[in-house]
Tab-separated table of C-alpha atoms in Angstrom:
chain	number	residue	atom	x	y	z
A	1092	UNK	CA	-63.396	26.820	-53.571
A	1093	UNK	CA	-60.718	28.984	-55.198
A	1094	UNK	CA	-57.131	28.142	-55.905
A	1095	UNK	CA	-57.311	24.760	-57.553
A	1096	UNK	CA	-54.425	25.684	-59.859
A	1097	UNK	CA	-51.578	26.288	-57.463
A	1098	UNK	CA	-48.617	24.039	-56.685
A	1099	UNK	CA	-50.244	20.828	-57.912
A	1100	UNK	CA	-48.571	18.194	-59.978
A	1101	UNK	CA	-50.852	16.087	-62.154
A	1102	UNK	CA	-48.439	13.266	-62.837
A	1103	UNK	CA	-47.692	12.101	-59.358
A	1104	UNK	CA	-46.591	8.621	-58.396
A	1105	UNK	CA	-49.199	6.007	-57.255
A	1106	UNK	CA	-49.437	4.881	-53.662
A	1107	UNK	CA	-47.690	1.499	-53.521
A	1108	UNK	CA	-50.520	-0.929	-52.620
A	1109	UNK	CA	-51.674	-4.161	-54.144
A	1110	UNK	CA	-54.282	-3.736	-56.910
A	1111	UNK	CA	-57.700	-5.374	-56.320
A	1112	UNK	CA	-58.060	-8.494	-58.529
A	1113	UNK	CA	-61.805	-7.968	-58.980
A	1114	UNK	CA	-63.591	-5.076	-60.467
A	1115	UNK	CA	-64.976	-2.676	-57.840
A	1116	UNK	CA	-68.701	-2.163	-57.532
A	1117	UNK	CA	-68.116	1.501	-57.014
A	1118	UNK	CA	-65.663	4.205	-57.933
A	1119	UNK	CA	-65.412	7.221	-55.616
A	1120	UNK	CA	-63.702	10.105	-57.343
A	1121	UNK	CA	-62.873	12.726	-54.689
A	1122	UNK	CA	-60.959	14.188	-51.861
A	1123	UNK	CA	-58.769	12.711	-49.217
A	1124	UNK	CA	-57.819	14.831	-46.190
A	1125	UNK	CA	-56.413	14.770	-42.727
A	1126	UNK	CA	-58.995	16.346	-40.282
A	1127	UNK	CA	-58.004	18.337	-37.270
A	1128	UNK	CA	-60.981	17.948	-34.868
A	1129	UNK	CA	-61.490	20.567	-32.097
A	1130	UNK	CA	-64.112	20.217	-29.414
A	1131	UNK	CA	-65.274	23.729	-28.486
A	1132	UNK	CA	-67.633	25.172	-26.008
A	1133	UNK	CA	-69.471	26.991	-28.783
A	1134	UNK	CA	-68.757	27.652	-32.561
A	1135	UNK	CA	-66.450	30.713	-32.820
A	1136	UNK	CA	-67.785	34.162	-33.957
A	1137	UNK	CA	-65.644	36.368	-36.232
A	1138	UNK	CA	-62.661	37.719	-34.371
A	1139	UNK	CA	-63.192	35.416	-31.356
A	1140	UNK	CA	-60.487	33.196	-29.888
A	1141	UNK	CA	-61.642	30.065	-28.133
A	1142	UNK	CA	-59.750	27.421	-26.090
A	1143	UNK	CA	-60.631	23.972	-27.315
A	1144	UNK	CA	-61.788	21.363	-24.834
A	1145	UNK	CA	-60.098	18.605	-26.710
A	1146	UNK	CA	-58.379	17.885	-30.056
A	1147	UNK	CA	-57.479	14.964	-32.203
A	1148	UNK	CA	-56.539	14.203	-35.879
A	1149	UNK	CA	-58.480	11.736	-37.977
A	1150	UNK	CA	-58.536	10.651	-41.662
A	1151	UNK	CA	-61.166	12.570	-43.669
A	1152	UNK	CA	-62.142	14.205	-46.899
A	1153	UNK	CA	-65.634	13.954	-48.340
A	1154	UNK	CA	-64.588	11.452	-50.989
A	1155	UNK	CA	-62.615	9.262	-48.534
A	1156	UNK	CA	-65.425	9.387	-45.970
A	1157	UNK	CA	-67.998	8.281	-48.515
A	1158	UNK	CA	-65.709	5.464	-49.716
A	1159	UNK	CA	-65.232	4.225	-46.202
A	1160	UNK	CA	-68.958	4.404	-45.465
A	1161	UNK	CA	-69.778	2.354	-48.635
A	1162	UNK	CA	-67.002	-0.190	-47.825
A	1163	UNK	CA	-68.244	-0.566	-44.291
A	1164	UNK	CA	-71.650	-1.470	-45.692
A	1165	UNK	CA	-70.165	-4.220	-47.828
A	1166	UNK	CA	-69.387	-2.535	-51.182
A	1167	UNK	CA	-66.207	-3.188	-53.107
A	1168	UNK	CA	-64.847	0.372	-53.559
A	1169	UNK	CA	-62.032	1.883	-55.613
A	1170	UNK	CA	-60.828	5.356	-54.588
A	1171	UNK	CA	-59.570	7.926	-57.108
A	1172	UNK	CA	-57.725	10.720	-55.336
A	1173	UNK	CA	-54.393	12.218	-54.219
A	1174	UNK	CA	-52.309	12.818	-51.158
A	1175	UNK	CA	-49.190	14.888	-50.672
A	1176	UNK	CA	-45.535	13.773	-50.209
A	1177	UNK	CA	-45.547	14.751	-46.573
A	1178	UNK	CA	-45.999	13.445	-43.216
A	1179	UNK	CA	-49.763	13.627	-43.203
A	1180	UNK	CA	-50.257	11.158	-46.142
A	1181	UNK	CA	-50.220	7.951	-44.294
A	1182	UNK	CA	-52.601	9.248	-41.664
A	1183	UNK	CA	-54.934	10.473	-44.233
A	1184	UNK	CA	-55.114	7.011	-45.912
A	1185	UNK	CA	-55.399	5.027	-42.766
A	1186	UNK	CA	-59.254	4.754	-42.667
A	1187	UNK	CA	-59.411	3.773	-46.309
A	1188	UNK	CA	-56.844	1.026	-45.804
A	1189	UNK	CA	-58.623	-0.281	-42.672
A	1190	UNK	CA	-61.901	-0.366	-44.577
A	1191	UNK	CA	-60.371	-2.387	-47.376
A	1192	UNK	CA	-60.895	0.290	-50.121
A	1193	UNK	CA	-58.757	-0.303	-53.240
A	1194	UNK	CA	-56.090	2.532	-53.284
A	1195	UNK	CA	-54.173	1.496	-56.340
A	1196	UNK	CA	-55.409	4.541	-58.233
A	1197	UNK	CA	-54.506	7.009	-55.507
A	1198	UNK	CA	-51.416	9.118	-56.265
A	1199	UNK	CA	-48.887	11.030	-54.274
A	1200	UNK	CA	-48.241	14.534	-55.793
A	1201	UNK	CA	-45.893	17.324	-55.002
A	1202	UNK	CA	-48.276	19.336	-52.749
A	1203	UNK	CA	-49.494	19.148	-49.296
A	1204	UNK	CA	-51.970	16.459	-48.203
A	1205	UNK	CA	-55.488	18.102	-47.957
A	1206	UNK	CA	-56.286	19.418	-44.464
A	1207	UNK	CA	-59.610	20.222	-42.701
A	1208	UNK	CA	-60.115	22.156	-39.505
A	1209	UNK	CA	-63.406	21.101	-37.807
A	1210	UNK	CA	-64.713	22.800	-34.826
A	1211	UNK	CA	-67.529	20.775	-32.922
A	1212	UNK	CA	-69.714	22.257	-30.259
A	1213	UNK	CA	-71.528	20.463	-27.385
A	1214	UNK	CA	-74.664	20.022	-29.541
A	1215	UNK	CA	-72.600	18.221	-32.336
A	1216	UNK	CA	-72.832	21.158	-34.672
A	1217	UNK	CA	-69.723	21.866	-36.694
A	1218	UNK	CA	-67.762	24.573	-38.551
A	1219	UNK	CA	-65.354	23.347	-41.253
A	1220	UNK	CA	-62.581	25.055	-43.251
A	1221	UNK	CA	-60.731	22.918	-45.890
A	1222	UNK	CA	-57.266	23.387	-47.469
A	1223	UNK	CA	-57.491	21.312	-50.663
A	1224	UNK	CA	-53.733	20.702	-51.050
A	1225	UNK	CA	-53.131	17.589	-53.103
A	1226	UNK	CA	-56.856	17.350	-53.956
A	1227	UNK	CA	-56.279	20.100	-56.541
A	1228	UNK	CA	-54.272	17.610	-58.583
A	1229	UNK	CA	-56.941	14.885	-58.979
A	1230	UNK	CA	-57.647	14.104	-62.648
A	1231	UNK	CA	-60.411	12.131	-64.381
A	1232	UNK	CA	-57.869	10.609	-66.632
A	1233	UNK	CA	-56.789	8.593	-63.614
A	1234	UNK	CA	-59.801	6.387	-63.975
A	1235	UNK	CA	-58.691	3.496	-66.270
A	1236	UNK	CA	-61.102	2.720	-69.153
A	1237	UNK	CA	-61.303	-0.927	-68.047
A	1238	UNK	CA	-62.739	0.199	-64.663
A	1239	UNK	CA	-65.692	2.078	-66.205
A	1240	UNK	CA	-68.142	-0.857	-66.262
A	1241	UNK	CA	-71.854	-0.747	-67.167
A	1242	UNK	CA	-74.084	-1.125	-64.094
A	1243	UNK	CA	-71.451	0.029	-61.582
A	1244	UNK	CA	-71.661	3.325	-59.662
A	1245	UNK	CA	-69.517	6.458	-59.787
A	1246	UNK	CA	-69.736	8.760	-56.674
A	1247	UNK	CA	-68.238	12.248	-56.567
A	1248	UNK	CA	-68.386	15.501	-54.722
A	1249	UNK	CA	-66.907	18.954	-55.184
A	1250	UNK	CA	-63.658	18.985	-53.202
A	1251	UNK	CA	-61.546	18.287	-56.309
A	1252	UNK	CA	-61.380	20.492	-59.389
A	1253	UNK	CA	-64.847	21.073	-60.845
A	1254	UNK	CA	-63.699	20.554	-64.513
A	1255	UNK	CA	-62.298	17.113	-63.539
A	1256	UNK	CA	-65.384	16.206	-61.653
A	1257	UNK	CA	-67.429	17.080	-64.781
A	1258	UNK	CA	-65.081	14.963	-66.896
A	1259	UNK	CA	-65.379	12.007	-64.623
A	1260	UNK	CA	-69.132	12.198	-64.692
A	1261	UNK	CA	-69.126	12.342	-68.470
A	1262	UNK	CA	-66.880	9.335	-68.864
A	1263	UNK	CA	-68.962	7.362	-66.402
A	1264	UNK	CA	-72.215	8.202	-68.225
A	1265	UNK	CA	-70.603	7.284	-71.677
A	1266	UNK	CA	-69.676	3.908	-70.135
A	1267	UNK	CA	-73.289	3.235	-68.863
A	1268	UNK	CA	-72.384	3.667	-65.159
A	1269	UNK	CA	-74.874	5.038	-62.672
A	1270	UNK	CA	-73.738	8.441	-61.328
A	1271	UNK	CA	-74.219	10.034	-57.891
A	1272	UNK	CA	-73.161	13.645	-57.316
A	1273	UNK	CA	-73.064	15.095	-53.873
A	1274	UNK	CA	-72.774	18.889	-54.626
A	1275	UNK	CA	-70.758	19.614	-51.504
A	1276	UNK	CA	-69.365	22.186	-51.271
A	1277	UNK	CA	-71.790	24.056	-53.686
A	1278	UNK	CA	-69.663	24.772	-56.792
A	1279	UNK	CA	-70.850	25.542	-60.247
A	1280	UNK	CA	-70.895	22.854	-62.964
A	1281	UNK	CA	-72.203	23.083	-66.470
A	1282	UNK	CA	-75.930	22.673	-66.767
A	1283	UNK	CA	-75.427	19.789	-69.326
A	1284	UNK	CA	-73.382	17.882	-66.553
A	1285	UNK	CA	-75.906	18.461	-63.880
A	1286	UNK	CA	-78.673	17.145	-66.178
A	1287	UNK	CA	-76.638	14.003	-66.889
A	1288	UNK	CA	-76.432	13.081	-63.247
A	1289	UNK	CA	-78.595	10.143	-62.212
A	1290	UNK	CA	-78.843	11.106	-58.493
A	1291	UNK	CA	-78.063	14.472	-56.995
A	1292	UNK	CA	-77.646	14.742	-53.229
A	1293	UNK	CA	-77.715	18.233	-51.570
A	1294	UNK	CA	-78.318	19.600	-48.085
A	1295	UNK	CA	-80.431	22.609	-47.363
A	1296	UNK	CA	-77.648	25.134	-47.894
A	1297	UNK	CA	-76.483	23.519	-51.125
A	1298	UNK	CA	-80.009	23.290	-52.339
A	1299	UNK	CA	-80.564	27.055	-51.639
A	1300	UNK	CA	-77.264	27.980	-53.530
A	1301	UNK	CA	-78.186	25.792	-56.475
A	1302	UNK	CA	-81.819	27.297	-56.603
A	1303	UNK	CA	-80.285	30.799	-56.750
A	1304	UNK	CA	-77.787	29.643	-59.420
A	1305	UNK	CA	-80.553	28.178	-61.518
A	1306	UNK	CA	-83.218	30.681	-60.658
A	1307	UNK	CA	-85.662	28.210	-59.276
A	1308	UNK	CA	-87.163	27.096	-55.988
A	1309	UNK	CA	-84.849	25.147	-53.550
A	1310	UNK	CA	-87.349	22.279	-53.149
A	1311	UNK	CA	-86.310	18.753	-54.356
A	1312	UNK	CA	-89.369	18.770	-56.678
A	1313	UNK	CA	-88.303	22.074	-58.231
A	1314	UNK	CA	-84.691	21.044	-58.777
A	1315	UNK	CA	-85.803	17.731	-60.245
A	1316	UNK	CA	-88.238	19.433	-62.584
A	1317	UNK	CA	-85.383	21.587	-63.956
A	1318	UNK	CA	-82.534	19.038	-64.008
A	1319	UNK	CA	-84.368	15.744	-64.567
A	1320	UNK	CA	-82.103	14.002	-62.052
A	1321	UNK	CA	-83.487	12.213	-59.021
A	1322	UNK	CA	-82.888	14.860	-56.330
A	1323	UNK	CA	-82.295	14.000	-52.656
A	1324	UNK	CA	-82.428	16.949	-50.299
A	1325	UNK	CA	-81.136	16.180	-46.881
A	1326	UNK	CA	-82.668	17.942	-43.923
A	1327	UNK	CA	-80.608	16.812	-40.938
A	1328	UNK	CA	-82.954	15.815	-38.037
A	1329	UNK	CA	-85.932	16.242	-40.288
A	1330	UNK	CA	-84.923	13.440	-42.706
A	1331	UNK	CA	-84.948	13.806	-46.472
A	1332	UNK	CA	-87.032	14.896	-49.419
A	1333	UNK	CA	-86.718	12.760	-52.637
A	1334	UNK	CA	-88.025	13.882	-55.907
A	1335	UNK	CA	-87.900	11.789	-59.169
A	1336	UNK	CA	-90.173	11.037	-62.129
A	1337	UNK	CA	-92.522	9.042	-60.018
A	1338	UNK	CA	-93.200	11.231	-57.003
A	1339	UNK	CA	-91.920	13.445	-54.236
A	1340	UNK	CA	-91.371	11.476	-51.041
A	1341	UNK	CA	-90.460	12.519	-47.519
A	1342	UNK	CA	-88.637	10.096	-45.166
A	1343	UNK	CA	-88.038	10.795	-41.444
A	1344	UNK	CA	-84.730	10.795	-39.782
A	1345	UNK	CA	-83.801	7.783	-37.597
A	1346	UNK	CA	-83.960	9.163	-33.998
A	1347	UNK	CA	-80.649	9.117	-32.029
A	1348	UNK	CA	-78.924	11.273	-29.514
A	1349	UNK	CA	-76.307	12.975	-31.703
A	1350	UNK	CA	-72.822	13.915	-30.344
A	1351	UNK	CA	-71.077	14.729	-33.650
A	1352	UNK	CA	-72.770	15.394	-36.984
A	1353	UNK	CA	-69.361	15.807	-38.896
A	1354	UNK	CA	-69.570	12.659	-41.021
A	1355	UNK	CA	-73.358	12.308	-41.272
A	1356	UNK	CA	-73.739	13.633	-44.765
A	1357	UNK	CA	-70.839	11.680	-46.216
A	1358	UNK	CA	-72.026	8.508	-44.544
A	1359	UNK	CA	-75.435	9.048	-46.020
A	1360	UNK	CA	-74.074	9.342	-49.513
A	1361	UNK	CA	-71.682	6.354	-49.224
A	1362	UNK	CA	-74.393	3.941	-47.814
A	1363	UNK	CA	-77.007	5.331	-50.312
A	1364	UNK	CA	-74.601	4.484	-53.241
A	1365	UNK	CA	-73.700	1.010	-51.809
A	1366	UNK	CA	-77.451	0.080	-51.509
A	1367	UNK	CA	-78.131	1.342	-54.978
A	1368	UNK	CA	-75.378	-0.766	-56.353
A	1369	UNK	CA	-76.953	-3.826	-54.686
A	1370	UNK	CA	-80.166	-3.087	-56.582
A	1371	UNK	CA	-82.200	-1.254	-53.923
A	1372	UNK	CA	-84.742	1.359	-55.042
A	1373	UNK	CA	-83.950	4.966	-54.319
A	1374	UNK	CA	-86.464	4.990	-51.421
A	1375	UNK	CA	-84.957	1.836	-49.950
A	1376	UNK	CA	-81.459	3.044	-50.308
A	1377	UNK	CA	-82.283	6.434	-48.767
A	1378	UNK	CA	-84.021	4.731	-45.872
A	1379	UNK	CA	-80.964	2.633	-45.211
A	1380	UNK	CA	-78.657	5.663	-45.569
A	1381	UNK	CA	-80.690	7.714	-43.049
A	1382	UNK	CA	-80.236	4.892	-40.472
A	1383	UNK	CA	-76.542	4.734	-41.193
A	1384	UNK	CA	-76.013	8.469	-41.001
A	1385	UNK	CA	-77.867	8.578	-37.720
A	1386	UNK	CA	-75.682	5.918	-36.232
A	1387	UNK	CA	-72.689	7.820	-37.450
A	1388	UNK	CA	-73.785	10.882	-35.323
A	1389	UNK	CA	-73.578	8.751	-32.162
A	1390	UNK	CA	-69.776	8.534	-32.415
A	1391	UNK	CA	-66.964	11.165	-32.770
A	1392	UNK	CA	-65.407	11.707	-36.106
A	1393	UNK	CA	-66.406	10.747	-39.634
A	1394	UNK	CA	-64.712	7.644	-41.008
A	1395	UNK	CA	-64.232	6.241	-37.471
A	1396	UNK	CA	-67.874	6.643	-36.789
A	1397	UNK	CA	-69.154	4.929	-40.019
A	1398	UNK	CA	-71.318	1.971	-38.921
A	1399	UNK	CA	-70.544	-1.585	-39.976
A	1400	UNK	CA	-73.078	-3.451	-42.177
A	1401	UNK	CA	-74.304	-5.586	-39.234
A	1402	UNK	CA	-74.925	-2.424	-37.162
A	1403	UNK	CA	-77.061	-0.911	-39.959
A	1404	UNK	CA	-78.981	-4.178	-40.363
A	1405	UNK	CA	-79.616	-4.430	-36.633
A	1406	UNK	CA	-81.049	-0.819	-36.579
A	1407	UNK	CA	-83.265	-1.493	-39.505
A	1408	UNK	CA	-84.955	-4.470	-37.858
């Protein structure tokens, strides 16, 4: 996504919230947005004007969504991100506060809070456009050294500046943390950074983009062979393919009647990371994340649809 350099201020003030007294199990380094959700009869074609059937606003951003999903599944989560000094900031942070995410490292900067326009059709399919705003100011230096603890997990995506994402991943690896990268949206990172990631999560479009970029096949197995990371390729209603040093495994999706797929991918990543932090194997964590992301599709929105831990446990039984 272009334009990360405009209007951002790196030294913004922190959101005034009490700091967690215990170390977080997980750090999420990523975006915080306010989502404008539009229910439409069909996804718009170029040049087409549609009348929405309904509209609402909700907290969003891939980083925030993943942090909420992990917290809902019982993880202690610390968010690293930014909001603007505008009327949207409180609304963008609402879901994180409700989920109990530690926001003491979130800063307010002299830019607009990130916004996302999301059109959702009657089949639950979506079309998303994001204005990064304050997310362009997020810096890896905001992660305090004493928070980089061996054995904990860093989760990141690509809605904040790529150079800062690479720096955060590097610092986490140097500290002995486990790293999870959701390459969404698909943005170029140094090959050295990609190869240092423990778990790479991509959907079909992101896998295809990465395969073209690396001049290889878009299968999870081919990407793993080139990068060395465990690769999880999500396939929507067809489940996931997982490739690591042991094997390539396919897991089916958990069957539900989906009404909104907006938050499914982020829910998957958040719950996957929470399960990994608790010591689950990659296969066990992915199976749990598939159930959680399916449950997320049965409710509107992203953060508001993230299932609670007891709901995930009930569905797994």
